[in-house]
Short mmCIF file of C-alpha atoms in Angstrom, two decimals:
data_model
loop_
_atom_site.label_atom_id
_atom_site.label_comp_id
_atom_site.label_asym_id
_atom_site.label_seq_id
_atom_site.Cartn_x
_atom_site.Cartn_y
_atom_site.Cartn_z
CA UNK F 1 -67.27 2.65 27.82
CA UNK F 2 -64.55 1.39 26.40
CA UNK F 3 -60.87 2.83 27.75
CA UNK F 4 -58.94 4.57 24.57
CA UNK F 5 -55.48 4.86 24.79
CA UNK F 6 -52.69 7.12 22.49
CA UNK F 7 -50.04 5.20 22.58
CA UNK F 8 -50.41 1.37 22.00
CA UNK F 9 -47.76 -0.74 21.94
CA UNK F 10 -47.24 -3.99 20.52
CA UNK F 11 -43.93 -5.59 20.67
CA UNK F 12 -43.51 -7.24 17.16
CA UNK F 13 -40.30 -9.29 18.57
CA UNK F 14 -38.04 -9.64 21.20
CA UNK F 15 -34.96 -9.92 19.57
CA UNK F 16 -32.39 -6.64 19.06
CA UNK F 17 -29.28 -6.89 16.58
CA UNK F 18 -27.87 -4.72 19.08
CA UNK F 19 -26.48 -5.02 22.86
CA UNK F 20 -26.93 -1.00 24.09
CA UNK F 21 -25.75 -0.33 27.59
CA UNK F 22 -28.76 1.47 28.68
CA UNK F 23 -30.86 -1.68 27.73
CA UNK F 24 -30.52 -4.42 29.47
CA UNK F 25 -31.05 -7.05 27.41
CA UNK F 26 -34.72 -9.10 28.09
CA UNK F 27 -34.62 -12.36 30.14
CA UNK F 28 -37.88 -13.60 27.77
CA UNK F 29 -37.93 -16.07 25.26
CA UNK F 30 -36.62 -14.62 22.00
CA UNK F 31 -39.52 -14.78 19.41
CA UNK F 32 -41.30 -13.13 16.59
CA UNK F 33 -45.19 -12.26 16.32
CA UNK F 34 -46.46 -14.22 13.70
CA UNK F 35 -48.75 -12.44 11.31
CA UNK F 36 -51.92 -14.62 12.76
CA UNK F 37 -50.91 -13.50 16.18
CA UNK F 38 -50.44 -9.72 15.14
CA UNK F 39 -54.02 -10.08 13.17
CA UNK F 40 -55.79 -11.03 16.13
CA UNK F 41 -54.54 -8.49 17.90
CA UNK F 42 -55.76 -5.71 16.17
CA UNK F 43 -58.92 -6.95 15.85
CA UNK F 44 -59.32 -7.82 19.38
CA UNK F 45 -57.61 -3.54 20.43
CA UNK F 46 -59.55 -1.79 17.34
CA UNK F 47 -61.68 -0.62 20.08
CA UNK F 48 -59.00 0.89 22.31
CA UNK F 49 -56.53 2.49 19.83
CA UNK F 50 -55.79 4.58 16.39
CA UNK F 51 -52.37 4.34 17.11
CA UNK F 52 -49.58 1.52 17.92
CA UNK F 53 -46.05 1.20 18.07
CA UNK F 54 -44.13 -2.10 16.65
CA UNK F 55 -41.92 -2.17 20.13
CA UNK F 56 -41.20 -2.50 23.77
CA UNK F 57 -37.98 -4.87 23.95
CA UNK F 58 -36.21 -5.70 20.56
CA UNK F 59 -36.03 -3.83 16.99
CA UNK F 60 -38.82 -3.86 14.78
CA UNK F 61 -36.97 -3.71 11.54
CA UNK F 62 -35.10 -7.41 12.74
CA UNK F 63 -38.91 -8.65 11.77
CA UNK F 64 -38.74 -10.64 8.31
CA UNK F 65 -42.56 -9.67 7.36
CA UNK F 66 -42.59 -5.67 8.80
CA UNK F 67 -43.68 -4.73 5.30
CA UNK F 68 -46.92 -7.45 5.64
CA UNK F 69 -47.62 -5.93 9.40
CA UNK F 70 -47.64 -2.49 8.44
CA UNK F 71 -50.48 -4.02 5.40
CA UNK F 72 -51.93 -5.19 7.74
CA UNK F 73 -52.20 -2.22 10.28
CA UNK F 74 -53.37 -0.47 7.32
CA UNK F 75 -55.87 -2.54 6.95
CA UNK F 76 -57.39 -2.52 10.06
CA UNK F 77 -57.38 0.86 9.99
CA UNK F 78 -54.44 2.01 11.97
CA UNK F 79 -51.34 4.24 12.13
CA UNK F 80 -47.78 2.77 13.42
CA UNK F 81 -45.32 4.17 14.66
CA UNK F 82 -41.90 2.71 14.62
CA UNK F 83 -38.94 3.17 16.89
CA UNK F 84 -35.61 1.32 15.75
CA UNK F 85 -31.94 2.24 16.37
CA UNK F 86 -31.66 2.67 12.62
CA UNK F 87 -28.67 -0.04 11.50
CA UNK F 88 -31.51 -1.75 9.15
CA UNK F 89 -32.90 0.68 7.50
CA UNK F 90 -31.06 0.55 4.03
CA UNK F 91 -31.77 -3.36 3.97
CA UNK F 92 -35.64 -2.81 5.13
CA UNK F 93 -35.91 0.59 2.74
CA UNK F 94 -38.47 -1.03 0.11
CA UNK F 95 -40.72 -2.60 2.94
CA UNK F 96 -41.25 0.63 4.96
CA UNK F 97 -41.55 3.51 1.76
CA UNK F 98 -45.07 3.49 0.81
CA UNK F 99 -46.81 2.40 3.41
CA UNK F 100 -49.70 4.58 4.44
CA UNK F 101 -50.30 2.40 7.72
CA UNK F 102 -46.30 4.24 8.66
CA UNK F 103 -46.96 7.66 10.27
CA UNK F 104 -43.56 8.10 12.25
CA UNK F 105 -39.94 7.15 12.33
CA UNK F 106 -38.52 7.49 15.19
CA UNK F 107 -34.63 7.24 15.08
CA UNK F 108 -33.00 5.90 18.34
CA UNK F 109 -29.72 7.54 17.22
CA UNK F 110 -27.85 6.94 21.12
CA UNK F 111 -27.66 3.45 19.81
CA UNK F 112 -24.96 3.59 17.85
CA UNK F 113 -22.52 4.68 20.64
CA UNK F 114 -24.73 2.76 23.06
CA UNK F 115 -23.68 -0.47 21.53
CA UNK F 116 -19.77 -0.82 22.31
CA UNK F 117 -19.26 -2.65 18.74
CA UNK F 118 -20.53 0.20 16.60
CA UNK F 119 -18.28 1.49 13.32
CA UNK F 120 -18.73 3.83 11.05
CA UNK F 121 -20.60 6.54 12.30
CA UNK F 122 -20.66 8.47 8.99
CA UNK F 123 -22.22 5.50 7.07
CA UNK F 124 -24.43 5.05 9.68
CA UNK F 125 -25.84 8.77 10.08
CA UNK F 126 -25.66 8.60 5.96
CA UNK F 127 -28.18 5.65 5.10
CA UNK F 128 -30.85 7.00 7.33
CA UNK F 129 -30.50 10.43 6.10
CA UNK F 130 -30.63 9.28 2.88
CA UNK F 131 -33.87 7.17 4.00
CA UNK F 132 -35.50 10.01 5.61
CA UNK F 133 -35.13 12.59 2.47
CA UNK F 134 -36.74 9.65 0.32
CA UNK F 135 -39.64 8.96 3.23
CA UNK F 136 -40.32 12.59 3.74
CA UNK F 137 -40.16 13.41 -0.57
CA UNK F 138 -43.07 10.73 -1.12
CA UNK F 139 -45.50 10.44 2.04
CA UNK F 140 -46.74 12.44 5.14
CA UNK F 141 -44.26 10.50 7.30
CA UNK F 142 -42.53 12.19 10.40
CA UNK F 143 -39.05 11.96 11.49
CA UNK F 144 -37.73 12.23 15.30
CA UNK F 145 -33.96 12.01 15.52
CA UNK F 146 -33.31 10.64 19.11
CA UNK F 147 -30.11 11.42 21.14
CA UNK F 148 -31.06 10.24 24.85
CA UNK F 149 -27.35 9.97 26.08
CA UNK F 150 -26.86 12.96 27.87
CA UNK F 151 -25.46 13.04 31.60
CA UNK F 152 -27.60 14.53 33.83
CA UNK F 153 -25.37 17.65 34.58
CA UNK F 154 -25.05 17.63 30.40
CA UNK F 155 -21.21 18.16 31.43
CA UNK F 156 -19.17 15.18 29.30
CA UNK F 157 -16.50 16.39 27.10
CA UNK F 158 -16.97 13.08 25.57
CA UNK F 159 -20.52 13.29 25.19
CA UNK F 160 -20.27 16.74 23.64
CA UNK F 161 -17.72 15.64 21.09
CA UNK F 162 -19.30 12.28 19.51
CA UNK F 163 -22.80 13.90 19.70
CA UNK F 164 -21.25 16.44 17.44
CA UNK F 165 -20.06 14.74 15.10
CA UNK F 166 -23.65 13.47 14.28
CA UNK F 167 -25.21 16.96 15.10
CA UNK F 168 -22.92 18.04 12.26
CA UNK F 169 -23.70 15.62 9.42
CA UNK F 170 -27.68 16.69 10.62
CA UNK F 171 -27.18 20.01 10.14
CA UNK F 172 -25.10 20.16 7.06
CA UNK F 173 -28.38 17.73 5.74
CA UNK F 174 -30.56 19.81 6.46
CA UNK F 175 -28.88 23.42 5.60
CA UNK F 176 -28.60 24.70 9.32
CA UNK F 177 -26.78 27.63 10.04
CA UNK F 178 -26.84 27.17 14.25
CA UNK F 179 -25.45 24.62 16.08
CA UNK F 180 -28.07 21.83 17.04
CA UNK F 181 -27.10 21.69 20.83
CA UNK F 182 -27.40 25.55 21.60
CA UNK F 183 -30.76 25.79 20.23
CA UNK F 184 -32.57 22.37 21.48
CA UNK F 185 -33.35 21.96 25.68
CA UNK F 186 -32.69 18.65 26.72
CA UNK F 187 -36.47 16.46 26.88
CA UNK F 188 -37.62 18.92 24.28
CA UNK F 189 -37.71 18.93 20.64
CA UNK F 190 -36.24 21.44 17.93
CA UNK F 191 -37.66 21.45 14.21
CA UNK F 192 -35.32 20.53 11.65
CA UNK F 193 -37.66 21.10 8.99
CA UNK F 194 -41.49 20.63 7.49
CA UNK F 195 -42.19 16.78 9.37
CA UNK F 196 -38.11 16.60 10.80
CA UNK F 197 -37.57 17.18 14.66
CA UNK F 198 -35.24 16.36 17.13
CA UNK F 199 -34.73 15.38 20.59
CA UNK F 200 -31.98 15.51 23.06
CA UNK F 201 -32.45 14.11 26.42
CA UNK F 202 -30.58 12.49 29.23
CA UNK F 203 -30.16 8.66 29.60
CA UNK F 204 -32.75 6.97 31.79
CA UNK F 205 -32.26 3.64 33.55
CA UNK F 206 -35.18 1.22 32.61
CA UNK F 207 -37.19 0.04 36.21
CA UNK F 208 -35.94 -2.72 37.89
CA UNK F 209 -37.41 -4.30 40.64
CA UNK F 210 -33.86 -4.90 42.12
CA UNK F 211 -33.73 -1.12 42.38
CA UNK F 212 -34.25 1.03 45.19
CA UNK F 213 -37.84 2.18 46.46
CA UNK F 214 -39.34 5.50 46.70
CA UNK F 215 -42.14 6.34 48.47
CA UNK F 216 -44.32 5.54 45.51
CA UNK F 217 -46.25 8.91 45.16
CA UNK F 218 -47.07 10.63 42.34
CA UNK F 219 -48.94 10.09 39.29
CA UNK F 220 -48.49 8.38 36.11
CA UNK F 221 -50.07 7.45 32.76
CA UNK F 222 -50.00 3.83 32.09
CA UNK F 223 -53.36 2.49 31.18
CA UNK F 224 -54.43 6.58 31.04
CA UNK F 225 -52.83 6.88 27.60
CA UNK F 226 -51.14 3.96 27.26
CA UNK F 227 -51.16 0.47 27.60
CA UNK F 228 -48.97 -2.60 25.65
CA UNK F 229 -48.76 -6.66 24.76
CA UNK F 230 -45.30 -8.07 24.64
CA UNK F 231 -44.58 -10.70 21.64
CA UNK F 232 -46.05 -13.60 23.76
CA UNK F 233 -49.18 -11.92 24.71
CA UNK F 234 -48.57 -10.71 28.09
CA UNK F 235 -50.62 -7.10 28.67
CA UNK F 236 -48.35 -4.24 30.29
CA UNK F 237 -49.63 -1.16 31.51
CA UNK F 238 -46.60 0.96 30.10
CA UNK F 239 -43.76 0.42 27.13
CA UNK F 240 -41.15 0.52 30.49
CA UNK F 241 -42.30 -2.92 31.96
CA UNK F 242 -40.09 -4.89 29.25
CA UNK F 243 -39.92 -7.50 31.05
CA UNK F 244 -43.55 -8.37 31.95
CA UNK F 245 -43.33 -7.83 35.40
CA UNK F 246 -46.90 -6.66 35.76
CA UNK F 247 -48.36 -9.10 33.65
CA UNK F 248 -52.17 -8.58 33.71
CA UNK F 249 -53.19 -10.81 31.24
CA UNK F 250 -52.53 -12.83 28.04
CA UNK F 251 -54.49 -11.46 25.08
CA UNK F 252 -54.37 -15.22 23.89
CA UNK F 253 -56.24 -16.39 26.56
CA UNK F 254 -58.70 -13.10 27.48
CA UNK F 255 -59.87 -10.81 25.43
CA UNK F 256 -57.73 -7.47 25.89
CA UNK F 257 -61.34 -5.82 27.16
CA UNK F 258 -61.56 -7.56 30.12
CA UNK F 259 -57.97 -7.69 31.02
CA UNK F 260 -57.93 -3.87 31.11
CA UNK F 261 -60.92 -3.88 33.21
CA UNK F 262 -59.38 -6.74 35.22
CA UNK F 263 -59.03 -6.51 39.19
CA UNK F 264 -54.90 -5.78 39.09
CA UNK F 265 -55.25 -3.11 36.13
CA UNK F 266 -58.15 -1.30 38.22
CA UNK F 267 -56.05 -1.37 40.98
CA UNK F 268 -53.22 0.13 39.24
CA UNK F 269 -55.32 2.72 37.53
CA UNK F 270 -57.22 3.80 41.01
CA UNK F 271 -54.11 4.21 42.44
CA UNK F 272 -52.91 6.66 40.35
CA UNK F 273 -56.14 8.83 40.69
CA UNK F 274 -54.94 8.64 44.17
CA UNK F 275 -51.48 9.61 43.46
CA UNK F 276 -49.99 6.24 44.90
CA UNK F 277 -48.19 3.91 42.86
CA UNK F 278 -49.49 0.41 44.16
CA UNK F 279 -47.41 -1.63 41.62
CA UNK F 280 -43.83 -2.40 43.28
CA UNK F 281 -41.95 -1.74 39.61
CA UNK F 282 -44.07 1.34 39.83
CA UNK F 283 -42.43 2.13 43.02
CA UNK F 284 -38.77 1.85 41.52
CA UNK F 285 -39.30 3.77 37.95
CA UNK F 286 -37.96 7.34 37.69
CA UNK F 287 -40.08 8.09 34.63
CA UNK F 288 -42.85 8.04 37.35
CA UNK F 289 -40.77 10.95 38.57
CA UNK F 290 -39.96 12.53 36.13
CA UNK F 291 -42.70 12.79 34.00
CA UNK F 292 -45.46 12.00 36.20
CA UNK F 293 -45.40 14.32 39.29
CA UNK F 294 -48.65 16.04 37.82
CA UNK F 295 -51.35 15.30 36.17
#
């Protein structure tokens, strides 16, 4: 039987118009898929997925031909979701409204105060509302508003303050008559309106295999529900291994099929059942921790 996975993610480039602190930027070549490459793919996952993701490193909207991918992923018969930071999306407007392939937006809206050479918050905030009420007025698209930059004790005056100032122009948008922040719990969602959500959450530190080691129990869902290619071809078990660090294959060399049922992705896999994370970048990721304690 073939393994089926929710979340599939194909990294469309490697390249990011921004330089966030909480992302360190990728040692990999800098590249795009090109539309061959991205074709081949989906033929050779069709059996694994209904849905993928345009990302791991990088922003999807950078891509000159997202419009012809998302054709394509129509196509082929599946539904993408997009993560970007959101700085594109006025120039990138016609190639993303009207695509049935698009299911969800996902706003990485951190970014802009991530990224120490940001301006302009209000235009900023502005052209993807103004996307959004479009994208939500003429398709079955859903919106997630991301703000992943609180402390962990939630306790920065700073914080507080520039979050604000977006919660505010969100609100007014959207007719609220609460305050964003006393109503959401950080990793959870809070409905904005019909298709509209969003989430606050603390920062978390990508893994790093110069990081500390824990003692690597626990469980986790990579290649459970999810599983991803990087622009080159590499196969990841999770969207946190940007870097490739547990490469298991190249989908340009094996078919995806029998990397996933390769001797290192068992491995991985059967140590999970097992509660034991065998992989060392496993080891130092606290979304293992966080998220994956249980089953």
């Amino acid at each position: 039987m073939k393994k089926k996975f929710k979340k599939f993610y194909i990294e469309t480039t490697s390249i990011c118009n921004l330089a966030c602190s909480f992302c360190p930027p990728t040692k990999r070549e800098y590249r795009f898929i090109k539309v061959e490459e991205f074709t081949k793919i989906l033929d050779d996952i069709k059996p694994h997925t209904d849905y993928i993701y345009f990302h791991v490193k990088g922003e999807p909207l950078l891509h000159p031909k997202v419009g012809e991918l998302l054709d394509i992923s129509h196509e082929k018969g599946f539904k993408v979701n997009i993560t970007t930071n959101g700085t594109l999306i006025t120039k990138n407007r016609e190639k993303l409204l009207g695509k049935p392939a698009l299911r969800q937006m996902n706003f990485s809206l951190h970014s802009f105060d991530g990224h120490e050479g940001s301006i302009d918050r209000e235009g900023y905030i502005t052209n993807i509302l103004s996307f959004v009420r479009e994208a939500v007025a003429s398709s079955n698209m859903i919106i997630s508003f991301r703000l992943w930059n609180l402390s962990r004790d939630n306790e920065s005056n700073q914080e507080r303050s520039r979050n604000r100032t977006t919660l505010a122009m969100i609100e007014k948008e959207f007719g609220l008559d609460f305050h964003i922040e006393e109503k959401v719990i950080p990793g959870s969602g809070i409905k904005l309106a019909e298709r509209i959500y969003l989430n606050q959450d603390a920062q978390f530190d990508w893994p790093d295999l110069n990081a500390e080691e824990d003692d690597g129990k626990g469980f986790c869902h990579a290649l459970r529900n999810q599983a991803g290619i990087l622009v080159d071809g590499t196969v990841i078990p999770c969207c946190l291994d940007g870097e490739g660090v547990i490469n298991l294959g190249n989908v340009h060399q094996t078919p995806f099929s029998e990397i996933v049922d390769g001797d290192r992705a068992n491995q991985l896999y059967d140590g999970f059942s097992r509660r034991e994370a065998v992989e060392e970048l496993c080891r130092k990721c606290g979304y293992r921790k966080r998220f994956g304690g249980m089953a």
